[in-house]
Amino acid sequence: MVENEFLDDASLRKEVVKHLNSETFFFTRHAIEEQEKDGLDFKDVLHVLRYGSPDRKHSEFHNKSQAWRYGLKGKTEENKTVVVIISFKGKMMVITVFKIEKYK
């Protein structure tokens, strides 16, 4: 993976699975606070990361960090719709997590 290069959907899925399988990821404090606020747990977020779909609506280049942020949207095992925002700088960083009421 080339840093700062936008990943297409297939490359994004491959990169996420690679980091999950090698356990080279971490959650920001903000992500932990937001998941708790929305009644989500670690298992919920991992499920969306593994099985969710790329969500271009929530993907953008972040100027301050000079890195792409990608959204993944999916359902938890309890059928809650969740968006997870991630970025890559060596490891995969889970930036934030939030539950949405309707799957859009």
PDB file of N, CA and C in Angstrom:
ATOM      1  N   MET A   1       0.839  -1.180   0.000  1.00  0.00           N
ATOM      2  CA  MET A   1       0.000   0.000   0.000  1.00  0.00           C
ATOM      3  C   MET A   1       0.890   1.251   0.000  1.00  0.00           C
ATOM      4  N   VAL A   2       0.583   2.176  -0.874  1.00  0.00           N
ATOM      5  CA  VAL A   2       1.303   3.437  -0.939  1.00  0.00           C
ATOM      6  C   VAL A   2       0.550   4.447  -0.080  1.00  0.00           C
ATOM      7  N   GLU A   3       1.258   5.043   0.893  1.00  0.00           N
ATOM      8  CA  GLU A   3       0.591   6.018   1.757  1.00  0.00           C
ATOM      9  C   GLU A   3       0.077   7.193   0.949  1.00  0.00           C
ATOM     10  N   ASN A   4      -1.070   7.711   1.353  1.00  0.00           N
ATOM     11  CA  ASN A   4      -1.750   8.857   0.743  1.00  0.00           C
ATOM     12  C   ASN A   4      -2.370   8.545  -0.612  1.00  0.00           C
ATOM     13  N   GLU A   5      -2.291   7.319  -1.065  1.00  0.00           N
ATOM     14  CA  GLU A   5      -2.943   6.929  -2.313  1.00  0.00           C
ATOM     15  C   GLU A   5      -4.346   6.445  -1.981  1.00  0.00           C
ATOM     16  N   PHE A   6      -5.348   6.951  -2.713  1.00  0.00           N
ATOM     17  CA  PHE A   6      -6.729   6.554  -2.476  1.00  0.00           C
ATOM     18  C   PHE A   6      -6.913   5.087  -2.837  1.00  0.00           C
ATOM     19  N   LEU A   7      -7.522   4.322  -1.956  1.00  0.00           N
ATOM     20  CA  LEU A   7      -7.753   2.898  -2.190  1.00  0.00           C
ATOM     21  C   LEU A   7      -9.129   2.673  -2.793  1.00  0.00           C
ATOM     22  N   ASP A   8      -9.190   1.874  -3.862  1.00  0.00           N
ATOM     23  CA  ASP A   8     -10.494   1.492  -4.403  1.00  0.00           C
ATOM     24  C   ASP A   8     -11.135   0.496  -3.436  1.00  0.00           C
ATOM     25  N   ASP A   9     -12.398   0.154  -3.678  1.00  0.00           N
ATOM     26  CA  ASP A   9     -13.137  -0.689  -2.735  1.00  0.00           C
ATOM     27  C   ASP A   9     -12.449  -2.024  -2.468  1.00  0.00           C
ATOM     28  N   ALA A  10     -11.991  -2.701  -3.522  1.00  0.00           N
ATOM     29  CA  ALA A  10     -11.349  -4.016  -3.348  1.00  0.00           C
ATOM     30  C   ALA A  10     -10.054  -3.891  -2.552  1.00  0.00           C
ATOM     31  N   SER A  11      -9.261  -2.867  -2.848  1.00  0.00           N
ATOM     32  CA  SER A  11      -8.001  -2.660  -2.121  1.00  0.00           C
ATOM     33  C   SER A  11      -8.261  -2.295  -0.669  1.00  0.00           C
ATOM     34  N   LEU A  12      -9.290  -1.507  -0.430  1.00  0.00           N
ATOM     35  CA  LEU A  12      -9.647  -1.132   0.937  1.00  0.00           C
ATOM     36  C   LEU A  12     -10.036  -2.367   1.738  1.00  0.00           C
ATOM     37  N   ARG A  13     -10.893  -3.222   1.172  1.00  0.00           N
ATOM     38  CA  ARG A  13     -11.321  -4.444   1.868  1.00  0.00           C
ATOM     39  C   ARG A  13     -10.101  -5.316   2.192  1.00  0.00           C
ATOM     40  N   LYS A  14      -9.206  -5.454   1.230  1.00  0.00           N
ATOM     41  CA  LYS A  14      -8.005  -6.278   1.417  1.00  0.00           C
ATOM     42  C   LYS A  14      -7.132  -5.714   2.537  1.00  0.00           C
ATOM     43  N   GLU A  15      -6.969  -4.410   2.556  1.00  0.00           N
ATOM     44  CA  GLU A  15      -6.134  -3.756   3.567  1.00  0.00           C
ATOM     45  C   GLU A  15      -6.746  -3.904   4.967  1.00  0.00           C
ATOM     46  N   VAL A  16      -8.062  -3.739   5.070  1.00  0.00           N
ATOM     47  CA  VAL A  16      -8.743  -3.886   6.364  1.00  0.00           C
ATOM     48  C   VAL A  16      -8.572  -5.306   6.894  1.00  0.00           C
ATOM     49  N   VAL A  17      -8.825  -6.294   6.056  1.00  0.00           N
ATOM     50  CA  VAL A  17      -8.710  -7.695   6.485  1.00  0.00           C
ATOM     51  C   VAL A  17      -7.276  -8.016   6.895  1.00  0.00           C
ATOM     52  N   LYS A  18      -6.305  -7.502   6.147  1.00  0.00           N
ATOM     53  CA  LYS A  18      -4.891  -7.722   6.487  1.00  0.00           C
ATOM     54  C   LYS A  18      -4.592  -7.205   7.890  1.00  0.00           C
ATOM     55  N   HIS A  19      -5.052  -5.992   8.202  1.00  0.00           N
ATOM     56  CA  HIS A  19      -4.788  -5.414   9.520  1.00  0.00           C
ATOM     57  C   HIS A  19      -5.553  -6.126  10.630  1.00  0.00           C
ATOM     58  N   LEU A  20      -6.765  -6.564  10.337  1.00  0.00           N
ATOM     59  CA  LEU A  20      -7.511  -7.317  11.346  1.00  0.00           C
ATOM     60  C   LEU A  20      -6.819  -8.644  11.636  1.00  0.00           C
ATOM     61  N   ASN A  21      -6.426  -9.360  10.585  1.00  0.00           N
ATOM     62  CA  ASN A  21      -5.798 -10.667  10.763  1.00  0.00           C
ATOM     63  C   ASN A  21      -4.448 -10.581  11.469  1.00  0.00           C
ATOM     64  N   SER A  22      -3.700  -9.516  11.202  1.00  0.00           N
ATOM     65  CA  SER A  22      -2.382  -9.366  11.833  1.00  0.00           C
ATOM     66  C   SER A  22      -2.456  -8.572  13.140  1.00  0.00           C
ATOM     67  N   GLU A  23      -3.667  -8.118  13.487  1.00  0.00           N
ATOM     68  CA  GLU A  23      -3.903  -7.335  14.702  1.00  0.00           C
ATOM     69  C   GLU A  23      -3.032  -6.084  14.757  1.00  0.00           C
ATOM     70  N   THR A  24      -2.907  -5.430  13.600  1.00  0.00           N
ATOM     71  CA  THR A  24      -2.143  -4.185  13.519  1.00  0.00           C
ATOM     72  C   THR A  24      -3.113  -3.023  13.347  1.00  0.00           C
ATOM     73  N   PHE A  25      -3.901  -2.808  14.383  1.00  0.00           N
ATOM     74  CA  PHE A  25      -4.868  -1.716  14.389  1.00  0.00           C
ATOM     75  C   PHE A  25      -5.044  -1.231  15.809  1.00  0.00           C
ATOM     76  N   PHE A  26      -5.572  -0.025  15.936  1.00  0.00           N
ATOM     77  CA  PHE A  26      -5.859   0.504  17.265  1.00  0.00           C
ATOM     78  C   PHE A  26      -7.041   1.473  17.164  1.00  0.00           C
ATOM     79  N   PHE A  27      -7.671   1.715  18.299  1.00  0.00           N
ATOM     80  CA  PHE A  27      -8.809   2.623  18.406  1.00  0.00           C
ATOM     81  C   PHE A  27      -8.330   3.923  19.042  1.00  0.00           C
ATOM     82  N   THR A  28      -8.745   5.055  18.487  1.00  0.00           N
ATOM     83  CA  THR A  28      -8.461   6.327  19.146  1.00  0.00           C
ATOM     84  C   THR A  28      -9.360   6.452  20.372  1.00  0.00           C
ATOM     85  N   ARG A  29      -8.988   7.327  21.253  1.00  0.00           N
ATOM     86  CA  ARG A  29      -9.826   7.589  22.430  1.00  0.00           C
ATOM     87  C   ARG A  29     -11.222   8.043  21.980  1.00  0.00           C
ATOM     88  N   HIS A  30     -11.254   8.882  20.951  1.00  0.00           N
ATOM     89  CA  HIS A  30     -12.527   9.369  20.433  1.00  0.00           C
ATOM     90  C   HIS A  30     -13.409   8.209  19.961  1.00  0.00           C
ATOM     91  N   ALA A  31     -12.826   7.261  19.242  1.00  0.00           N
ATOM     92  CA  ALA A  31     -13.600   6.106  18.763  1.00  0.00           C
ATOM     93  C   ALA A  31     -14.179   5.309  19.927  1.00  0.00           C
ATOM     94  N   ILE A  32     -13.385   5.108  20.955  1.00  0.00           N
ATOM     95  CA  ILE A  32     -13.853   4.358  22.132  1.00  0.00           C
ATOM     96  C   ILE A  32     -14.995   5.104  22.812  1.00  0.00           C
ATOM     97  N   GLU A  33     -14.847   6.408  22.975  1.00  0.00           N
ATOM     98  CA  GLU A  33     -15.899   7.204  23.615  1.00  0.00           C
ATOM     99  C   GLU A  33     -17.186   7.168  22.794  1.00  0.00           C
ATOM    100  N   GLU A  34     -17.071   7.312  21.481  1.00  0.00           N
ATOM    101  CA  GLU A  34     -18.253   7.328  20.616  1.00  0.00           C
ATOM    102  C   GLU A  34     -18.946   5.969  20.568  1.00  0.00           C
ATOM    103  N   GLN A  35     -18.187   4.899  20.526  1.00  0.00           N
ATOM    104  CA  GLN A  35     -18.825   3.579  20.490  1.00  0.00           C
ATOM    105  C   GLN A  35     -19.574   3.319  21.791  1.00  0.00           C
ATOM    106  N   GLU A  36     -18.985   3.726  22.911  1.00  0.00           N
ATOM    107  CA  GLU A  36     -19.662   3.555  24.198  1.00  0.00           C
ATOM    108  C   GLU A  36     -20.918   4.406  24.273  1.00  0.00           C
ATOM    109  N   LYS A  37     -20.834   5.645  23.766  1.00  0.00           N
ATOM    110  CA  LYS A  37     -21.985   6.555  23.781  1.00  0.00           C
ATOM    111  C   LYS A  37     -23.154   5.970  22.989  1.00  0.00           C
ATOM    112  N   ASP A  38     -22.845   5.248  21.907  1.00  0.00           N
ATOM    113  CA  ASP A  38     -23.892   4.662  21.063  1.00  0.00           C
ATOM    114  C   ASP A  38     -24.257   3.232  21.455  1.00  0.00           C
ATOM    115  N   GLY A  39     -23.742   2.765  22.589  1.00  0.00           N
ATOM    116  CA  GLY A  39     -24.089   1.434  23.069  1.00  0.00           C
ATOM    117  C   GLY A  39     -23.479   0.312  22.237  1.00  0.00           C
ATOM    118  N   LEU A  40     -22.316   0.573  21.671  1.00  0.00           N
ATOM    119  CA  LEU A  40     -21.630  -0.424  20.846  1.00  0.00           C
ATOM    120  C   LEU A  40     -20.423  -0.957  21.608  1.00  0.00           C
ATOM    121  N   ASP A  41     -19.985  -2.148  21.232  1.00  0.00           N
ATOM    122  CA  ASP A  41     -18.781  -2.684  21.861  1.00  0.00           C
ATOM    123  C   ASP A  41     -17.752  -3.053  20.792  1.00  0.00           C
ATOM    124  N   PHE A  42     -16.608  -3.503  21.244  1.00  0.00           N
ATOM    125  CA  PHE A  42     -15.489  -3.859  20.382  1.00  0.00           C
ATOM    126  C   PHE A  42     -15.911  -4.871  19.315  1.00  0.00           C
ATOM    127  N   LYS A  43     -16.688  -5.862  19.724  1.00  0.00           N
ATOM    128  CA  LYS A  43     -17.158  -6.913  18.807  1.00  0.00           C
ATOM    129  C   LYS A  43     -18.010  -6.317  17.690  1.00  0.00           C
ATOM    130  N   ASP A  44     -18.854  -5.348  18.019  1.00  0.00           N
ATOM    131  CA  ASP A  44     -19.685  -4.692  17.004  1.00  0.00           C
ATOM    132  C   ASP A  44     -18.815  -4.017  15.941  1.00  0.00           C
ATOM    133  N   VAL A  45     -17.810  -3.286  16.401  1.00  0.00           N
ATOM    134  CA  VAL A  45     -16.945  -2.557  15.472  1.00  0.00           C
ATOM    135  C   VAL A  45     -16.149  -3.532  14.606  1.00  0.00           C
ATOM    136  N   LEU A  46     -15.611  -4.569  15.211  1.00  0.00           N
ATOM    137  CA  LEU A  46     -14.862  -5.557  14.433  1.00  0.00           C
ATOM    138  C   LEU A  46     -15.738  -6.226  13.380  1.00  0.00           C
ATOM    139  N   HIS A  47     -16.989  -6.494  13.715  1.00  0.00           N
ATOM    140  CA  HIS A  47     -17.912  -7.113  12.766  1.00  0.00           C
ATOM    141  C   HIS A  47     -18.140  -6.195  11.561  1.00  0.00           C
ATOM    142  N   VAL A  48     -18.329  -4.907  11.795  1.00  0.00           N
ATOM    143  CA  VAL A  48     -18.520  -3.959  10.690  1.00  0.00           C
ATOM    144  C   VAL A  48     -17.238  -3.843   9.873  1.00  0.00           C
ATOM    145  N   LEU A  49     -16.092  -3.804  10.532  1.00  0.00           N
ATOM    146  CA  LEU A  49     -14.834  -3.741   9.784  1.00  0.00           C
ATOM    147  C   LEU A  49     -14.666  -4.961   8.885  1.00  0.00           C
ATOM    148  N   ARG A  50     -14.987  -6.132   9.398  1.00  0.00           N
ATOM    149  CA  ARG A  50     -14.786  -7.363   8.633  1.00  0.00           C
ATOM    150  C   ARG A  50     -15.824  -7.546   7.533  1.00  0.00           C
ATOM    151  N   TYR A  51     -17.077  -7.178   7.794  1.00  0.00           N
ATOM    152  CA  TYR A  51     -18.159  -7.506   6.849  1.00  0.00           C
ATOM    153  C   TYR A  51     -18.854  -6.298   6.231  1.00  0.00           C
ATOM    154  N   GLY A  52     -18.542  -5.099   6.694  1.00  0.00           N
ATOM    155  CA  GLY A  52     -19.186  -3.904   6.158  1.00  0.00           C
ATOM    156  C   GLY A  52     -18.708  -3.577   4.752  1.00  0.00           C
ATOM    157  N   SER A  53     -19.373  -2.613   4.151  1.00  0.00           N
ATOM    158  CA  SER A  53     -19.057  -2.178   2.788  1.00  0.00           C
ATOM    159  C   SER A  53     -18.429  -0.789   2.812  1.00  0.00           C
ATOM    160  N   PRO A  54     -17.505  -0.544   1.890  1.00  0.00           N
ATOM    161  CA  PRO A  54     -16.956   0.812   1.795  1.00  0.00           C
ATOM    162  C   PRO A  54     -18.076   1.827   1.604  1.00  0.00           C
ATOM    163  N   ASP A  55     -17.980   2.937   2.309  1.00  0.00           N
ATOM    164  CA  ASP A  55     -18.996   3.980   2.277  1.00  0.00           C
ATOM    165  C   ASP A  55     -18.324   5.277   1.845  1.00  0.00           C
ATOM    166  N   ARG A  56     -18.394   5.566   0.560  1.00  0.00           N
ATOM    167  CA  ARG A  56     -17.699   6.739   0.008  1.00  0.00           C
ATOM    168  C   ARG A  56     -18.266   8.053   0.540  1.00  0.00           C
ATOM    169  N   LYS A  57     -19.509   8.023   1.009  1.00  0.00           N
ATOM    170  CA  LYS A  57     -20.116   9.230   1.591  1.00  0.00           C
ATOM    171  C   LYS A  57     -19.308   9.714   2.798  1.00  0.00           C
ATOM    172  N   HIS A  58     -18.691   8.781   3.507  1.00  0.00           N
ATOM    173  CA  HIS A  58     -17.921   9.115   4.704  1.00  0.00           C
ATOM    174  C   HIS A  58     -16.414   8.975   4.493  1.00  0.00           C
ATOM    175  N   SER A  59     -15.973   8.981   3.235  1.00  0.00           N
ATOM    176  CA  SER A  59     -14.547   8.884   2.928  1.00  0.00           C
ATOM    177  C   SER A  59     -14.065  10.222   2.380  1.00  0.00           C
ATOM    178  N   GLU A  60     -12.878  10.650   2.847  1.00  0.00           N
ATOM    179  CA  GLU A  60     -12.338  11.934   2.401  1.00  0.00           C
ATOM    180  C   GLU A  60     -10.859  12.023   2.730  1.00  0.00           C
ATOM    181  N   PHE A  61     -10.182  12.941   2.068  1.00  0.00           N
ATOM    182  CA  PHE A  61      -8.788  13.219   2.392  1.00  0.00           C
ATOM    183  C   PHE A  61      -8.766  14.227   3.529  1.00  0.00           C
ATOM    184  N   HIS A  62      -8.019  13.916   4.568  1.00  0.00           N
ATOM    185  CA  HIS A  62      -7.926  14.764   5.744  1.00  0.00           C
ATOM    186  C   HIS A  62      -6.638  15.576   5.652  1.00  0.00           C
ATOM    187  N   ASN A  63      -6.772  16.870   5.442  1.00  0.00           N
ATOM    188  CA  ASN A  63      -5.609  17.728   5.226  1.00  0.00           C
ATOM    189  C   ASN A  63      -4.656  17.770   6.421  1.00  0.00           C
ATOM    190  N   LYS A  64      -5.193  17.849   7.607  1.00  0.00           N
ATOM    191  CA  LYS A  64      -4.337  17.985   8.789  1.00  0.00           C
ATOM    192  C   LYS A  64      -3.396  16.790   8.941  1.00  0.00           C
ATOM    193  N   SER A  65      -3.930  15.579   8.758  1.00  0.00           N
ATOM    194  CA  SER A  65      -3.094  14.383   8.903  1.00  0.00           C
ATOM    195  C   SER A  65      -2.453  13.951   7.589  1.00  0.00           C
ATOM    196  N   GLN A  66      -2.869  14.596   6.494  1.00  0.00           N
ATOM    197  CA  GLN A  66      -2.373  14.254   5.155  1.00  0.00           C
ATOM    198  C   GLN A  66      -2.568  12.769   4.855  1.00  0.00           C
ATOM    199  N   ALA A  67      -3.779  12.282   5.147  1.00  0.00           N
ATOM    200  CA  ALA A  67      -4.092  10.872   4.922  1.00  0.00           C
ATOM    201  C   ALA A  67      -5.565  10.730   4.551  1.00  0.00           C
ATOM    202  N   TRP A  68      -5.849   9.685   3.790  1.00  0.00           N
ATOM    203  CA  TRP A  68      -7.234   9.362   3.466  1.00  0.00           C
ATOM    204  C   TRP A  68      -7.913   8.755   4.682  1.00  0.00           C
ATOM    205  N   ARG A  69      -9.167   9.125   4.868  1.00  0.00           N
ATOM    206  CA  ARG A  69     -10.039   8.502   5.868  1.00  0.00           C
ATOM    207  C   ARG A  69     -11.144   7.799   5.099  1.00  0.00           C
ATOM    208  N   TYR A  70     -11.409   6.579   5.502  1.00  0.00           N
ATOM    209  CA  TYR A  70     -12.382   5.752   4.800  1.00  0.00           C
ATOM    210  C   TYR A  70     -13.523   5.376   5.728  1.00  0.00           C
ATOM    211  N   GLY A  71     -14.734   5.401   5.186  1.00  0.00           N
ATOM    212  CA  GLY A  71     -15.894   4.952   5.932  1.00  0.00           C
ATOM    213  C   GLY A  71     -16.261   3.537   5.519  1.00  0.00           C
ATOM    214  N   LEU A  72     -16.636   2.744   6.494  1.00  0.00           N
ATOM    215  CA  LEU A  72     -17.196   1.415   6.260  1.00  0.00           C
ATOM    216  C   LEU A  72     -18.541   1.374   6.961  1.00  0.00           C
ATOM    217  N   LYS A  73     -19.556   0.924   6.257  1.00  0.00           N
ATOM    218  CA  LYS A  73     -20.902   0.869   6.831  1.00  0.00           C
ATOM    219  C   LYS A  73     -21.391  -0.566   6.820  1.00  0.00           C
ATOM    220  N   GLY A  74     -22.010  -0.963   7.914  1.00  0.00           N
ATOM    221  CA  GLY A  74     -22.537  -2.318   7.975  1.00  0.00           C
ATOM    222  C   GLY A  74     -23.442  -2.507   9.173  1.00  0.00           C
ATOM    223  N   LYS A  75     -23.949  -3.707   9.282  1.00  0.00           N
ATOM    224  CA  LYS A  75     -24.833  -4.083  10.386  1.00  0.00           C
ATOM    225  C   LYS A  75     -24.051  -4.903  11.397  1.00  0.00           C
ATOM    226  N   THR A  76     -24.344  -4.674  12.673  1.00  0.00           N
ATOM    227  CA  THR A  76     -23.768  -5.510  13.722  1.00  0.00           C
ATOM    228  C   THR A  76     -24.555  -6.809  13.760  1.00  0.00           C
ATOM    229  N   GLU A  77     -24.097  -7.751  14.554  1.00  0.00           N
ATOM    230  CA  GLU A  77     -24.834  -9.013  14.700  1.00  0.00           C
ATOM    231  C   GLU A  77     -26.216  -8.779  15.302  1.00  0.00           C
ATOM    232  N   GLU A  78     -26.384  -7.648  16.024  1.00  0.00           N
ATOM    233  CA  GLU A  78     -27.677  -7.303  16.627  1.00  0.00           C
ATOM    234  C   GLU A  78     -28.501  -6.411  15.702  1.00  0.00           C
ATOM    235  N   ASN A  79     -28.065  -6.292  14.448  1.00  0.00           N
ATOM    236  CA  ASN A  79     -28.791  -5.561  13.402  1.00  0.00           C
ATOM    237  C   ASN A  79     -28.795  -4.040  13.584  1.00  0.00           C
ATOM    238  N   LYS A  80     -27.787  -3.502  14.262  1.00  0.00           N
ATOM    239  CA  LYS A  80     -27.624  -2.054  14.361  1.00  0.00           C
ATOM    240  C   LYS A  80     -26.788  -1.611  13.165  1.00  0.00           C
ATOM    241  N   THR A  81     -27.159  -0.505  12.531  1.00  0.00           N
ATOM    242  CA  THR A  81     -26.389   0.022  11.414  1.00  0.00           C
ATOM    243  C   THR A  81     -25.313   0.955  11.958  1.00  0.00           C
ATOM    244  N   VAL A  82     -24.078   0.703  11.568  1.00  0.00           N
ATOM    245  CA  VAL A  82     -22.936   1.406  12.128  1.00  0.00           C
ATOM    246  C   VAL A  82     -21.990   1.851  11.010  1.00  0.00           C
ATOM    247  N   VAL A  83     -21.391   3.016  11.193  1.00  0.00           N
ATOM    248  CA  VAL A  83     -20.329   3.498  10.320  1.00  0.00           C
ATOM    249  C   VAL A  83     -19.049   3.564  11.148  1.00  0.00           C
ATOM    250  N   VAL A  84     -17.972   3.042  10.568  1.00  0.00           N
ATOM    251  CA  VAL A  84     -16.661   3.082  11.199  1.00  0.00           C
ATOM    252  C   VAL A  84     -15.745   3.874  10.262  1.00  0.00           C
ATOM    253  N   ILE A  85     -15.061   4.872  10.807  1.00  0.00           N
ATOM    254  CA  ILE A  85     -14.124   5.672  10.019  1.00  0.00           C
ATOM    255  C   ILE A  85     -12.705   5.246  10.402  1.00  0.00           C
ATOM    256  N   ILE A  86     -11.920   4.900   9.373  1.00  0.00           N
ATOM    257  CA  ILE A  86     -10.564   4.406   9.591  1.00  0.00           C
ATOM    258  C   ILE A  86      -9.567   5.180   8.735  1.00  0.00           C
ATOM    259  N   SER A  87      -8.304   5.040   9.097  1.00  0.00           N
ATOM    260  CA  SER A  87      -7.216   5.596   8.309  1.00  0.00           C
ATOM    261  C   SER A  87      -6.019   4.667   8.471  1.00  0.00           C
ATOM    262  N   PHE A  88      -5.052   4.806   7.591  1.00  0.00           N
ATOM    263  CA  PHE A  88      -3.860   3.968   7.638  1.00  0.00           C
ATOM    264  C   PHE A  88      -2.620   4.839   7.696  1.00  0.00           C
ATOM    265  N   LYS A  89      -1.822   4.608   8.694  1.00  0.00           N
ATOM    266  CA  LYS A  89      -0.479   5.199   8.798  1.00  0.00           C
ATOM    267  C   LYS A  89       0.359   4.124   9.471  1.00  0.00           C
ATOM    268  N   GLY A  90       0.829   3.182   8.673  1.00  0.00           N
ATOM    269  CA  GLY A  90       1.486   1.997   9.217  1.00  0.00           C
ATOM    270  C   GLY A  90       0.425   1.028   9.692  1.00  0.00           C
ATOM    271  N   LYS A  91      -0.169   1.322  10.838  1.00  0.00           N
ATOM    272  CA  LYS A  91      -1.273   0.512  11.357  1.00  0.00           C
ATOM    273  C   LYS A  91      -2.605   1.081  10.876  1.00  0.00           C
ATOM    274  N   MET A  92      -3.660   0.315  11.084  1.00  0.00           N
ATOM    275  CA  MET A  92      -5.005   0.816  10.791  1.00  0.00           C
ATOM    276  C   MET A  92      -5.523   1.493  12.058  1.00  0.00           C
ATOM    277  N   MET A  93      -5.969   2.730  11.910  1.00  0.00           N
ATOM    278  CA  MET A  93      -6.470   3.500  13.034  1.00  0.00           C
ATOM    279  C   MET A  93      -7.985   3.634  12.910  1.00  0.00           C
ATOM    280  N   VAL A  94      -8.706   3.228  13.952  1.00  0.00           N
ATOM    281  CA  VAL A  94     -10.146   3.438  14.001  1.00  0.00           C
ATOM    282  C   VAL A  94     -10.336   4.814  14.623  1.00  0.00           C
ATOM    283  N   ILE A  95     -10.803   5.759  13.791  1.00  0.00           N
ATOM    284  CA  ILE A  95     -10.890   7.159  14.201  1.00  0.00           C
ATOM    285  C   ILE A  95     -12.171   7.454  14.955  1.00  0.00           C
ATOM    286  N   THR A  96     -13.280   6.971  14.420  1.00  0.00           N
ATOM    287  CA  THR A  96     -14.563   7.171  15.094  1.00  0.00           C
ATOM    288  C   THR A  96     -15.535   6.085  14.663  1.00  0.00           C
ATOM    289  N   VAL A  97     -16.597   5.982  15.433  1.00  0.00           N
ATOM    290  CA  VAL A  97     -17.631   4.969  15.233  1.00  0.00           C
ATOM    291  C   VAL A  97     -18.953   5.635  15.565  1.00  0.00           C
ATOM    292  N   PHE A  98     -19.966   5.397  14.741  1.00  0.00           N
ATOM    293  CA  PHE A  98     -21.280   5.905  15.122  1.00  0.00           C
ATOM    294  C   PHE A  98     -22.389   5.052  14.532  1.00  0.00           C
ATOM    295  N   LYS A  99     -23.465   5.008  15.298  1.00  0.00           N
ATOM    296  CA  LYS A  99     -24.650   4.248  14.909  1.00  0.00           C
ATOM    297  C   LYS A  99     -25.563   5.183  14.145  1.00  0.00           C
ATOM    298  N   ILE A 100     -26.190   4.680  13.075  1.00  0.00           N
ATOM    299  CA  ILE A 100     -27.183   5.465  12.361  1.00  0.00           C
ATOM    300  C   ILE A 100     -28.516   4.746  12.420  1.00  0.00           C
ATOM    301  N   GLU A 101     -29.565   5.529  12.430  1.00  0.00           N
ATOM    302  CA  GLU A 101     -30.889   4.956  12.639  1.00  0.00           C
ATOM    303  C   GLU A 101     -31.417   4.199  11.428  1.00  0.00           C
ATOM    304  N   LYS A 102     -31.193   4.738  10.239  1.00  0.00           N
ATOM    305  CA  LYS A 102     -31.695   4.081   9.038  1.00  0.00           C
ATOM    306  C   LYS A 102     -30.530   3.779   8.119  1.00  0.00           C
ATOM    307  N   TYR A 103     -30.548   2.598   7.540  1.00  0.00           N
ATOM    308  CA  TYR A 103     -29.509   2.223   6.579  1.00  0.00           C
ATOM    309  C   TYR A 103     -29.747   2.989   5.294  1.00  0.00           C
ATOM    310  N   LYS A 104     -28.810   3.820   4.919  1.00  0.00           N
ATOM    311  CA  LYS A 104     -28.981   4.666   3.737  1.00  0.00           C
ATOM    312  C   LYS A 104     -28.133   4.163   2.598  1.00  0.00           C
TER     313      LYS A 104
END
